[in-house]
Amino acid sequence: LIDEFLRHASRKRDKYKIVENRTFPLFSNLSKLVLVGVAIYGVILVWDVNTQAWLASAGIAGLAISFAAKDTLSNLFAGVFIIADAPYRIGDYIVLKDIGTRGEVTSIGLRSTRIVTRDDIEITVPNAVIGGAQIINQTAGPSPKMRIRVPVGVAYETDAEQLRGILMEVAAADSFVCDDPEPRVRFRAFGASSLDFELLVWVNDPEDRGRAVDSLLDAVLTRLRVENIEIPYPKRDLYLKEQPSA
């Protein structure tokens, strides 16, 4: 009966958002454990068994187990909340800001979550660590697309409108850049040695971020050199107040 109810709830996603196919085993096992515990308690009450000694022994054993398995229990409870709350799913690209890890989620367990980075390295993160960390899910949201920012600094003598046109042409010619939303160019600041612009483009998947930035930077550098637009570097002027004597 429990399994049938949970299957019905998993099919009614509009009403029961927590119960899904991936959380079905968790809720099924927890429900059966609760059912068995209630049944045992009912049998004890019916037979009028003296449970004081058992309860005392169970309390001492539970206290010892809780101290010995403190980290394991912490990860277990955090895993339950992660599965129920679903801040990320398998296949999502997430960034754990507090520990500086970014990658694709490949497994979500009760004790830990496994993430494969762009270096093809699998990282196993305890759920207790993830439960207390700030999670940035780059795949979630209305669309899997991701916006990337490419900073561009040019000399003060540069024509701003000409630069805008060049950057828009570079974005339009790049295969990683989406047409919708369309690319944008923003003038951000008067820098110490440059006019600071930013090229804003969208890519179809967070996985394409690194390749898109590489392609755009290479194309921007090539075009600026063709157009004889200077990419400045810090410069200093030295003034001599008086000529030193011989």
PDB file of C-alpha atoms in Angstrom:
ATOM      1  CA  LEU A   1       0.000   0.000   0.000  1.00  0.00           C
ATOM      2  CA  ILE A   2       2.856   2.395   0.810  1.00  0.00           C
ATOM      3  CA  ASP A   3       4.542   1.748  -2.536  1.00  0.00           C
ATOM      4  CA  GLU A   4       1.284   2.196  -4.425  1.00  0.00           C
ATOM      5  CA  PHE A   5       0.617   5.502  -2.681  1.00  0.00           C
ATOM      6  CA  LEU A   6       4.140   6.769  -3.400  1.00  0.00           C
ATOM      7  CA  ARG A   7       3.869   5.749  -7.072  1.00  0.00           C
ATOM      8  CA  HIS A   8       0.582   7.619  -7.315  1.00  0.00           C
ATOM      9  CA  ALA A   9       2.170  10.664  -5.670  1.00  0.00           C
ATOM     10  CA  SER A  10       5.158  10.553  -8.044  1.00  0.00           C
ATOM     11  CA  ARG A  11       2.775  10.662 -11.017  1.00  0.00           C
ATOM     12  CA  LYS A  12       0.947  13.686  -9.576  1.00  0.00           C
ATOM     13  CA  ARG A  13       3.916  16.054  -9.834  1.00  0.00           C
ATOM     14  CA  ASP A  14       1.695  19.142  -9.696  1.00  0.00           C
ATOM     15  CA  LYS A  15       0.458  18.212  -6.198  1.00  0.00           C
ATOM     16  CA  TYR A  16       3.352  16.230  -4.722  1.00  0.00           C
ATOM     17  CA  LYS A  17       6.536  17.935  -5.877  1.00  0.00           C
ATOM     18  CA  ILE A  18       8.835  16.205  -3.384  1.00  0.00           C
ATOM     19  CA  VAL A  19       8.065  12.628  -4.446  1.00  0.00           C
ATOM     20  CA  GLU A  20       9.802  11.886  -7.751  1.00  0.00           C
ATOM     21  CA  ASN A  21      11.216   8.817  -9.446  1.00  0.00           C
ATOM     22  CA  ARG A  22      14.661   9.498  -8.013  1.00  0.00           C
ATOM     23  CA  THR A  23      13.313  10.052  -4.458  1.00  0.00           C
ATOM     24  CA  PHE A  24      10.933   7.077  -4.546  1.00  0.00           C
ATOM     25  CA  PRO A  25      13.380   4.562  -2.934  1.00  0.00           C
ATOM     26  CA  LEU A  26      14.178   7.013  -0.134  1.00  0.00           C
ATOM     27  CA  PHE A  27      10.558   7.645   0.856  1.00  0.00           C
ATOM     28  CA  SER A  28       9.662   3.982   0.371  1.00  0.00           C
ATOM     29  CA  ASN A  29      12.379   2.749   2.745  1.00  0.00           C
ATOM     30  CA  LEU A  30      11.694   5.447   5.337  1.00  0.00           C
ATOM     31  CA  SER A  31       7.969   4.707   5.281  1.00  0.00           C
ATOM     32  CA  LYS A  32       8.544   0.985   5.720  1.00  0.00           C
ATOM     33  CA  LEU A  33      10.913   1.597   8.642  1.00  0.00           C
ATOM     34  CA  VAL A  34       8.290   3.766  10.325  1.00  0.00           C
ATOM     35  CA  LEU A  35       5.636   1.112   9.661  1.00  0.00           C
ATOM     36  CA  VAL A  36       7.782  -1.664  11.158  1.00  0.00           C
ATOM     37  CA  GLY A  37       8.561   0.500  14.197  1.00  0.00           C
ATOM     38  CA  VAL A  38       4.875   1.231  14.806  1.00  0.00           C
ATOM     39  CA  ALA A  39       4.043  -2.470  14.405  1.00  0.00           C
ATOM     40  CA  ILE A  40       6.683  -3.507  16.952  1.00  0.00           C
ATOM     41  CA  TYR A  41       5.464  -0.866  19.377  1.00  0.00           C
ATOM     42  CA  GLY A  42       1.878  -2.112  18.932  1.00  0.00           C
ATOM     43  CA  VAL A  43       2.893  -5.705  19.654  1.00  0.00           C
ATOM     44  CA  ILE A  44       4.697  -4.609  22.804  1.00  0.00           C
ATOM     45  CA  LEU A  45       1.620  -2.762  24.008  1.00  0.00           C
ATOM     46  CA  VAL A  46      -0.707  -5.701  23.268  1.00  0.00           C
ATOM     47  CA  TRP A  47       1.502  -8.234  25.083  1.00  0.00           C
ATOM     48  CA  ASP A  48       2.153  -5.788  27.937  1.00  0.00           C
ATOM     49  CA  VAL A  49       5.888  -6.350  27.812  1.00  0.00           C
ATOM     50  CA  ASN A  50       8.062  -4.491  30.330  1.00  0.00           C
ATOM     51  CA  THR A  51      10.268  -2.337  28.111  1.00  0.00           C
ATOM     52  CA  GLN A  52      12.093  -0.261  30.724  1.00  0.00           C
ATOM     53  CA  ALA A  53      15.288  -2.312  30.569  1.00  0.00           C
ATOM     54  CA  TRP A  54      15.178  -2.390  26.788  1.00  0.00           C
ATOM     55  CA  LEU A  55      14.638   1.353  26.569  1.00  0.00           C
ATOM     56  CA  ALA A  56      17.526   2.036  28.959  1.00  0.00           C
ATOM     57  CA  SER A  57      19.841  -0.197  26.933  1.00  0.00           C
ATOM     58  CA  ALA A  58      18.655   1.326  23.689  1.00  0.00           C
ATOM     59  CA  GLY A  59      19.243   4.838  25.011  1.00  0.00           C
ATOM     60  CA  ILE A  60      22.826   4.069  26.028  1.00  0.00           C
ATOM     61  CA  ALA A  61      23.517   2.277  22.749  1.00  0.00           C
ATOM     62  CA  GLY A  62      21.952   5.113  20.756  1.00  0.00           C
ATOM     63  CA  LEU A  63      24.081   7.697  22.579  1.00  0.00           C
ATOM     64  CA  ALA A  64      27.277   5.750  21.891  1.00  0.00           C
ATOM     65  CA  ILE A  65      26.356   5.219  18.238  1.00  0.00           C
ATOM     66  CA  SER A  66      25.468   8.887  17.765  1.00  0.00           C
ATOM     67  CA  PHE A  67      28.891  10.004  19.029  1.00  0.00           C
ATOM     68  CA  ALA A  68      30.744   7.391  16.980  1.00  0.00           C
ATOM     69  CA  ALA A  69      28.829   8.069  13.754  1.00  0.00           C
ATOM     70  CA  LYS A  70      28.344  11.818  14.135  1.00  0.00           C
ATOM     71  CA  ASP A  71      29.792  12.707  10.711  1.00  0.00           C
ATOM     72  CA  THR A  72      27.994   9.838   8.985  1.00  0.00           C
ATOM     73  CA  LEU A  73      24.642  10.847  10.465  1.00  0.00           C
ATOM     74  CA  SER A  74      25.282  14.473   9.536  1.00  0.00           C
ATOM     75  CA  ASN A  75      25.924  13.474   5.923  1.00  0.00           C
ATOM     76  CA  LEU A  76      22.881  11.183   5.960  1.00  0.00           C
ATOM     77  CA  PHE A  77      20.467  13.869   7.122  1.00  0.00           C
ATOM     78  CA  ALA A  78      21.989  16.410   4.732  1.00  0.00           C
ATOM     79  CA  GLY A  79      21.565  13.899   1.891  1.00  0.00           C
ATOM     80  CA  VAL A  80      17.890  13.447   2.759  1.00  0.00           C
ATOM     81  CA  PHE A  81      17.315  17.207   2.660  1.00  0.00           C
ATOM     82  CA  ILE A  82      19.248  17.560  -0.615  1.00  0.00           C
ATOM     83  CA  ILE A  83      17.174  14.832  -2.269  1.00  0.00           C
ATOM     84  CA  ALA A  84      13.939  16.312  -0.938  1.00  0.00           C
ATOM     85  CA  ASP A  85      14.750  19.971  -1.694  1.00  0.00           C
ATOM     86  CA  ALA A  86      16.508  19.235  -5.033  1.00  0.00           C
ATOM     87  CA  PRO A  87      18.814  22.280  -5.344  1.00  0.00           C
ATOM     88  CA  TYR A  88      20.489  20.399  -8.208  1.00  0.00           C
ATOM     89  CA  ARG A  89      19.935  17.282 -10.291  1.00  0.00           C
ATOM     90  CA  ILE A  90      22.151  14.763 -12.050  1.00  0.00           C
ATOM     91  CA  GLY A  91      23.595  16.412 -15.155  1.00  0.00           C
ATOM     92  CA  ASP A  92      23.498  19.956 -13.740  1.00  0.00           C
ATOM     93  CA  TYR A  93      26.584  22.181 -13.702  1.00  0.00           C
ATOM     94  CA  ILE A  94      27.030  23.593 -10.218  1.00  0.00           C
ATOM     95  CA  VAL A  95      29.547  25.821  -8.477  1.00  0.00           C
ATOM     96  CA  LEU A  96      30.207  25.339  -4.772  1.00  0.00           C
ATOM     97  CA  LYS A  97      31.299  28.878  -4.032  1.00  0.00           C
ATOM     98  CA  ASP A  98      32.658  28.240  -0.534  1.00  0.00           C
ATOM     99  CA  ILE A  99      35.063  25.491  -1.646  1.00  0.00           C
ATOM    100  CA  GLY A 100      35.687  26.705  -5.205  1.00  0.00           C
ATOM    101  CA  THR A 101      34.501  23.576  -7.027  1.00  0.00           C
ATOM    102  CA  ARG A 102      32.694  23.617 -10.401  1.00  0.00           C
ATOM    103  CA  GLY A 103      31.578  20.624 -12.407  1.00  0.00           C
ATOM    104  CA  GLU A 104      28.808  18.318 -13.573  1.00  0.00           C
ATOM    105  CA  VAL A 105      26.804  16.358 -11.006  1.00  0.00           C
ATOM    106  CA  THR A 106      27.067  12.640 -11.801  1.00  0.00           C
ATOM    107  CA  SER A 107      25.706  11.042  -8.630  1.00  0.00           C
ATOM    108  CA  ILE A 108      23.595  12.085  -5.640  1.00  0.00           C
ATOM    109  CA  GLY A 109      23.740   9.696  -2.702  1.00  0.00           C
ATOM    110  CA  LEU A 110      22.681   9.773   0.918  1.00  0.00           C
ATOM    111  CA  ARG A 111      26.264  10.259   2.099  1.00  0.00           C
ATOM    112  CA  SER A 112      27.923  12.273  -0.670  1.00  0.00           C
ATOM    113  CA  THR A 113      27.564  13.936  -4.065  1.00  0.00           C
ATOM    114  CA  ARG A 114      29.976  13.255  -6.916  1.00  0.00           C
ATOM    115  CA  ILE A 115      31.047  16.014  -9.297  1.00  0.00           C
ATOM    116  CA  VAL A 116      33.180  15.679 -12.430  1.00  0.00           C
ATOM    117  CA  THR A 117      35.216  18.821 -13.144  1.00  0.00           C
ATOM    118  CA  ARG A 118      36.280  20.154 -16.545  1.00  0.00           C
ATOM    119  CA  ASP A 119      39.665  18.477 -15.935  1.00  0.00           C
ATOM    120  CA  ASP A 120      37.797  15.128 -15.964  1.00  0.00           C
ATOM    121  CA  ILE A 121      38.479  14.640 -12.261  1.00  0.00           C
ATOM    122  CA  GLU A 122      35.755  13.197 -10.047  1.00  0.00           C
ATOM    123  CA  ILE A 123      35.337  14.933  -6.703  1.00  0.00           C
ATOM    124  CA  THR A 124      33.312  13.336  -3.912  1.00  0.00           C
ATOM    125  CA  VAL A 125      31.866  16.013  -1.634  1.00  0.00           C
ATOM    126  CA  PRO A 126      30.182  15.021   1.662  1.00  0.00           C
ATOM    127  CA  ASN A 127      26.569  16.123   1.763  1.00  0.00           C
ATOM    128  CA  ALA A 128      27.140  17.893   5.067  1.00  0.00           C
ATOM    129  CA  VAL A 129      29.643  20.188   3.309  1.00  0.00           C
ATOM    130  CA  ILE A 130      27.248  20.864   0.435  1.00  0.00           C
ATOM    131  CA  GLY A 131      24.375  21.442   2.858  1.00  0.00           C
ATOM    132  CA  GLY A 132      26.259  24.362   4.410  1.00  0.00           C
ATOM    133  CA  ALA A 133      27.708  25.768   1.175  1.00  0.00           C
ATOM    134  CA  GLN A 134      26.336  28.315  -1.270  1.00  0.00           C
ATOM    135  CA  ILE A 135      25.330  26.428  -4.423  1.00  0.00           C
ATOM    136  CA  ILE A 136      25.230  28.144  -7.825  1.00  0.00           C
ATOM    137  CA  ASN A 137      23.321  25.985 -10.297  1.00  0.00           C
ATOM    138  CA  GLN A 138      24.302  27.160 -13.778  1.00  0.00           C
ATOM    139  CA  THR A 139      21.902  24.761 -15.514  1.00  0.00           C
ATOM    140  CA  ALA A 140      18.729  25.437 -13.537  1.00  0.00           C
ATOM    141  CA  GLY A 141      16.334  28.233 -14.349  1.00  0.00           C
ATOM    142  CA  PRO A 142      13.957  28.962 -17.205  1.00  0.00           C
ATOM    143  CA  SER A 143      16.621  28.012 -19.760  1.00  0.00           C
ATOM    144  CA  PRO A 144      19.885  26.013 -19.741  1.00  0.00           C
ATOM    145  CA  LYS A 145      21.596  28.886 -21.575  1.00  0.00           C
ATOM    146  CA  MET A 146      24.332  30.803 -19.786  1.00  0.00           C
ATOM    147  CA  ARG A 147      25.615  34.346 -20.228  1.00  0.00           C
ATOM    148  CA  ILE A 148      29.348  34.969 -20.278  1.00  0.00           C
ATOM    149  CA  ARG A 149      31.217  38.257 -20.012  1.00  0.00           C
ATOM    150  CA  VAL A 150      34.333  39.071 -22.033  1.00  0.00           C
ATOM    151  CA  PRO A 151      36.174  42.217 -20.808  1.00  0.00           C
ATOM    152  CA  VAL A 152      37.908  44.307 -23.474  1.00  0.00           C
ATOM    153  CA  GLY A 153      40.178  47.268 -22.720  1.00  0.00           C
ATOM    154  CA  VAL A 154      41.295  49.694 -25.455  1.00  0.00           C
ATOM    155  CA  ALA A 155      43.300  52.922 -25.631  1.00  0.00           C
ATOM    156  CA  TYR A 156      41.634  56.260 -24.866  1.00  0.00           C
ATOM    157  CA  GLU A 157      42.071  57.356 -28.487  1.00  0.00           C
ATOM    158  CA  THR A 158      39.747  54.558 -29.710  1.00  0.00           C
ATOM    159  CA  ASP A 159      36.410  55.397 -31.323  1.00  0.00           C
ATOM    160  CA  ALA A 160      33.810  53.826 -29.016  1.00  0.00           C
ATOM    161  CA  GLU A 161      31.207  53.302 -31.759  1.00  0.00           C
ATOM    162  CA  GLN A 162      33.771  51.612 -34.009  1.00  0.00           C
ATOM    163  CA  LEU A 163      34.723  49.264 -31.188  1.00  0.00           C
ATOM    164  CA  ARG A 164      31.067  48.413 -30.512  1.00  0.00           C
ATOM    165  CA  GLY A 165      30.609  47.465 -34.156  1.00  0.00           C
ATOM    166  CA  ILE A 166      33.728  45.301 -34.149  1.00  0.00           C
ATOM    167  CA  LEU A 167      32.695  43.421 -31.015  1.00  0.00           C
ATOM    168  CA  MET A 168      29.180  42.821 -32.346  1.00  0.00           C
ATOM    169  CA  GLU A 169      30.616  41.467 -35.612  1.00  0.00           C
ATOM    170  CA  VAL A 170      32.939  39.135 -33.708  1.00  0.00           C
ATOM    171  CA  ALA A 171      30.045  37.838 -31.588  1.00  0.00           C
ATOM    172  CA  ALA A 172      27.806  37.321 -34.626  1.00  0.00           C
ATOM    173  CA  ALA A 173      30.486  35.266 -36.390  1.00  0.00           C
ATOM    174  CA  ASP A 174      31.210  32.980 -33.432  1.00  0.00           C
ATOM    175  CA  SER A 175      29.578  29.529 -33.584  1.00  0.00           C
ATOM    176  CA  PHE A 176      29.223  29.234 -29.790  1.00  0.00           C
ATOM    177  CA  VAL A 177      27.233  32.465 -29.397  1.00  0.00           C
ATOM    178  CA  CYS A 178      23.423  32.338 -29.421  1.00  0.00           C
ATOM    179  CA  ASP A 179      21.382  34.648 -31.619  1.00  0.00           C
ATOM    180  CA  ASP A 180      18.648  34.843 -28.978  1.00  0.00           C
ATOM    181  CA  PRO A 181      19.215  36.557 -26.606  1.00  0.00           C
ATOM    182  CA  GLU A 182      21.358  38.707 -28.844  1.00  0.00           C
ATOM    183  CA  PRO A 183      24.892  39.820 -27.874  1.00  0.00           C
ATOM    184  CA  ARG A 184      25.423  43.190 -26.206  1.00  0.00           C
ATOM    185  CA  VAL A 185      28.320  45.564 -25.655  1.00  0.00           C
ATOM    186  CA  ARG A 186      28.539  47.696 -22.519  1.00  0.00           C
ATOM    187  CA  PHE A 187      30.919  50.556 -21.678  1.00  0.00           C
ATOM    188  CA  ARG A 188      31.823  49.821 -18.072  1.00  0.00           C
ATOM    189  CA  ALA A 189      34.432  52.311 -16.841  1.00  0.00           C
ATOM    190  CA  PHE A 190      37.223  54.799 -17.490  1.00  0.00           C
ATOM    191  CA  GLY A 191      40.190  52.688 -16.454  1.00  0.00           C
ATOM    192  CA  ALA A 192      43.604  53.862 -15.340  1.00  0.00           C
ATOM    193  CA  SER A 193      45.078  53.129 -18.770  1.00  0.00           C
ATOM    194  CA  SER A 194      42.118  52.040 -20.894  1.00  0.00           C
ATOM    195  CA  LEU A 195      38.475  52.397 -21.783  1.00  0.00           C
ATOM    196  CA  ASP A 196      36.883  49.294 -20.277  1.00  0.00           C
ATOM    197  CA  PHE A 197      34.179  47.594 -22.348  1.00  0.00           C
ATOM    198  CA  GLU A 198      32.414  44.282 -21.822  1.00  0.00           C
ATOM    199  CA  LEU A 199      31.030  41.915 -24.450  1.00  0.00           C
ATOM    200  CA  LEU A 200      27.980  40.024 -23.144  1.00  0.00           C
ATOM    201  CA  VAL A 201      26.955  36.882 -25.037  1.00  0.00           C
ATOM    202  CA  TRP A 202      24.874  33.771 -24.371  1.00  0.00           C
ATOM    203  CA  VAL A 203      25.912  30.155 -24.948  1.00  0.00           C
ATOM    204  CA  ASN A 204      23.595  27.159 -25.207  1.00  0.00           C
ATOM    205  CA  ASP A 205      25.157  25.169 -22.381  1.00  0.00           C
ATOM    206  CA  PRO A 206      27.439  25.957 -19.406  1.00  0.00           C
ATOM    207  CA  GLU A 207      29.779  23.288 -20.766  1.00  0.00           C
ATOM    208  CA  ASP A 208      30.605  25.612 -23.687  1.00  0.00           C
ATOM    209  CA  ARG A 209      31.753  28.502 -21.492  1.00  0.00           C
ATOM    210  CA  GLY A 210      35.497  27.869 -21.645  1.00  0.00           C
ATOM    211  CA  ARG A 211      35.606  27.223 -25.392  1.00  0.00           C
ATOM    212  CA  ALA A 212      33.416  30.244 -26.115  1.00  0.00           C
ATOM    213  CA  VAL A 213      35.637  32.600 -24.082  1.00  0.00           C
ATOM    214  CA  ASP A 214      38.747  31.236 -25.813  1.00  0.00           C
ATOM    215  CA  SER A 215      37.202  31.654 -29.276  1.00  0.00           C
ATOM    216  CA  LEU A 216      35.942  35.180 -28.583  1.00  0.00           C
ATOM    217  CA  LEU A 217      39.210  36.431 -27.079  1.00  0.00           C
ATOM    218  CA  ASP A 218      41.174  35.086 -30.029  1.00  0.00           C
ATOM    219  CA  ALA A 219      38.803  36.702 -32.550  1.00  0.00           C
ATOM    220  CA  VAL A 220      38.766  40.043 -30.680  1.00  0.00           C
ATOM    221  CA  LEU A 221      42.571  40.160 -30.539  1.00  0.00           C
ATOM    222  CA  THR A 222      42.830  39.435 -34.270  1.00  0.00           C
ATOM    223  CA  ARG A 223      40.313  42.123 -35.212  1.00  0.00           C
ATOM    224  CA  LEU A 224      41.860  44.775 -32.977  1.00  0.00           C
ATOM    225  CA  ARG A 225      45.251  44.173 -34.550  1.00  0.00           C
ATOM    226  CA  VAL A 226      43.758  44.380 -38.053  1.00  0.00           C
ATOM    227  CA  GLU A 227      42.012  47.654 -37.172  1.00  0.00           C
ATOM    228  CA  ASN A 228      45.188  49.052 -35.506  1.00  0.00           C
ATOM    229  CA  ILE A 229      43.371  49.544 -32.209  1.00  0.00           C
ATOM    230  CA  GLU A 230      45.768  49.585 -29.294  1.00  0.00           C
ATOM    231  CA  ILE A 231      45.313  47.261 -26.343  1.00  0.00           C
ATOM    232  CA  PRO A 232      46.911  49.410 -23.638  1.00  0.00           C
ATOM    233  CA  TYR A 233      49.122  48.443 -20.755  1.00  0.00           C
ATOM    234  CA  PRO A 234      49.970  50.512 -17.651  1.00  0.00           C
ATOM    235  CA  LYS A 235      52.160  53.497 -18.520  1.00  0.00           C
ATOM    236  CA  ARG A 236      53.974  56.004 -16.311  1.00  0.00           C
ATOM    237  CA  ASP A 237      55.302  59.480 -17.179  1.00  0.00           C
ATOM    238  CA  LEU A 238      58.488  60.636 -15.447  1.00  0.00           C
ATOM    239  CA  TYR A 239      59.056  64.391 -15.024  1.00  0.00           C
ATOM    240  CA  LEU A 240      62.482  65.828 -14.088  1.00  0.00           C
ATOM    241  CA  LYS A 241      62.242  69.069 -12.122  1.00  0.00           C
ATOM    242  CA  GLU A 242      65.857  70.014 -12.798  1.00  0.00           C
ATOM    243  CA  GLN A 243      68.829  68.736 -14.752  1.00  0.00           C
ATOM    244  CA  PRO A 244      71.378  67.038 -12.478  1.00  0.00           C
ATOM    245  CA  SER A 245      74.814  68.637 -12.519  1.00  0.00           C
ATOM    246  CA  ALA A 246      77.819  66.979 -14.146  1.00  0.00           C
TER     247      ALA A 246
END
